[in-house]
């Protein structure tokens, strides 16, 4: 069995492949990995390009979609700045079909 403390202070370029793999395997067991949870809250897209990316369409189609009024409830606009609640926009599109 390899001495863990000696390996931790040994320079990497002096380690054999076996020693390196042992050290890597051993430290991966000691360090707990944090669980990744999806973010809570609203997800937003910004601008006409954001709408186009959200729906997977061209920018001109995104402009037509915005002007059609189908997703007006999901859009917040202040001057030229456009913010769209993506989840609500997708629900509105699903409901309009």
Short mmCIF file of C-alpha atoms in Angstrom, two decimals, residues 53-88:
data_model
loop_
_atom_site.label_atom_id
_atom_site.label_comp_id
_atom_site.label_asym_id
_atom_site.label_seq_id
_atom_site.Cartn_x
_atom_site.Cartn_y
_atom_site.Cartn_z
CA UNK A 53 -33.06 31.09 -29.92
CA UNK A 54 -35.85 30.07 -27.53
CA UNK A 55 -38.18 28.98 -30.33
CA UNK A 56 -35.47 27.81 -32.72
CA UNK A 57 -36.49 30.15 -35.52
CA UNK A 58 -35.03 32.99 -37.55
CA UNK A 59 -34.87 36.57 -36.30
CA UNK A 60 -37.54 37.65 -38.81
CA UNK A 61 -39.84 34.87 -37.57
CA UNK A 62 -39.17 35.95 -33.98
CA UNK A 63 -40.15 39.51 -34.96
CA UNK A 64 -43.39 38.25 -36.48
CA UNK A 65 -44.08 36.15 -33.38
CA UNK A 66 -43.56 39.14 -31.09
CA UNK A 67 -45.80 41.36 -33.24
CA UNK A 68 -48.52 38.70 -33.42
CA UNK A 69 -49.31 39.18 -29.72
CA UNK A 70 -49.26 35.47 -28.88
CA UNK A 71 -46.56 35.89 -26.23
CA UNK A 72 -47.36 39.45 -25.08
CA UNK A 73 -47.98 38.34 -21.48
CA UNK A 74 -44.42 36.99 -21.28
CA UNK A 75 -42.77 40.13 -22.69
CA UNK A 76 -41.52 43.07 -20.67
CA UNK A 77 -40.39 45.94 -22.87
CA UNK A 78 -38.86 49.25 -21.86
CA UNK A 79 -37.91 51.27 -24.90
CA UNK A 80 -35.72 49.02 -27.03
CA UNK A 81 -34.95 46.57 -24.23
CA UNK A 82 -36.95 43.34 -24.49
CA UNK A 83 -37.07 40.76 -21.69
CA UNK A 84 -39.04 37.54 -22.13
CA UNK A 85 -40.00 35.01 -19.44
CA UNK A 86 -39.09 31.88 -21.39
CA UNK A 87 -41.26 29.40 -19.47
CA UNK A 88 -44.35 31.57 -19.78
#
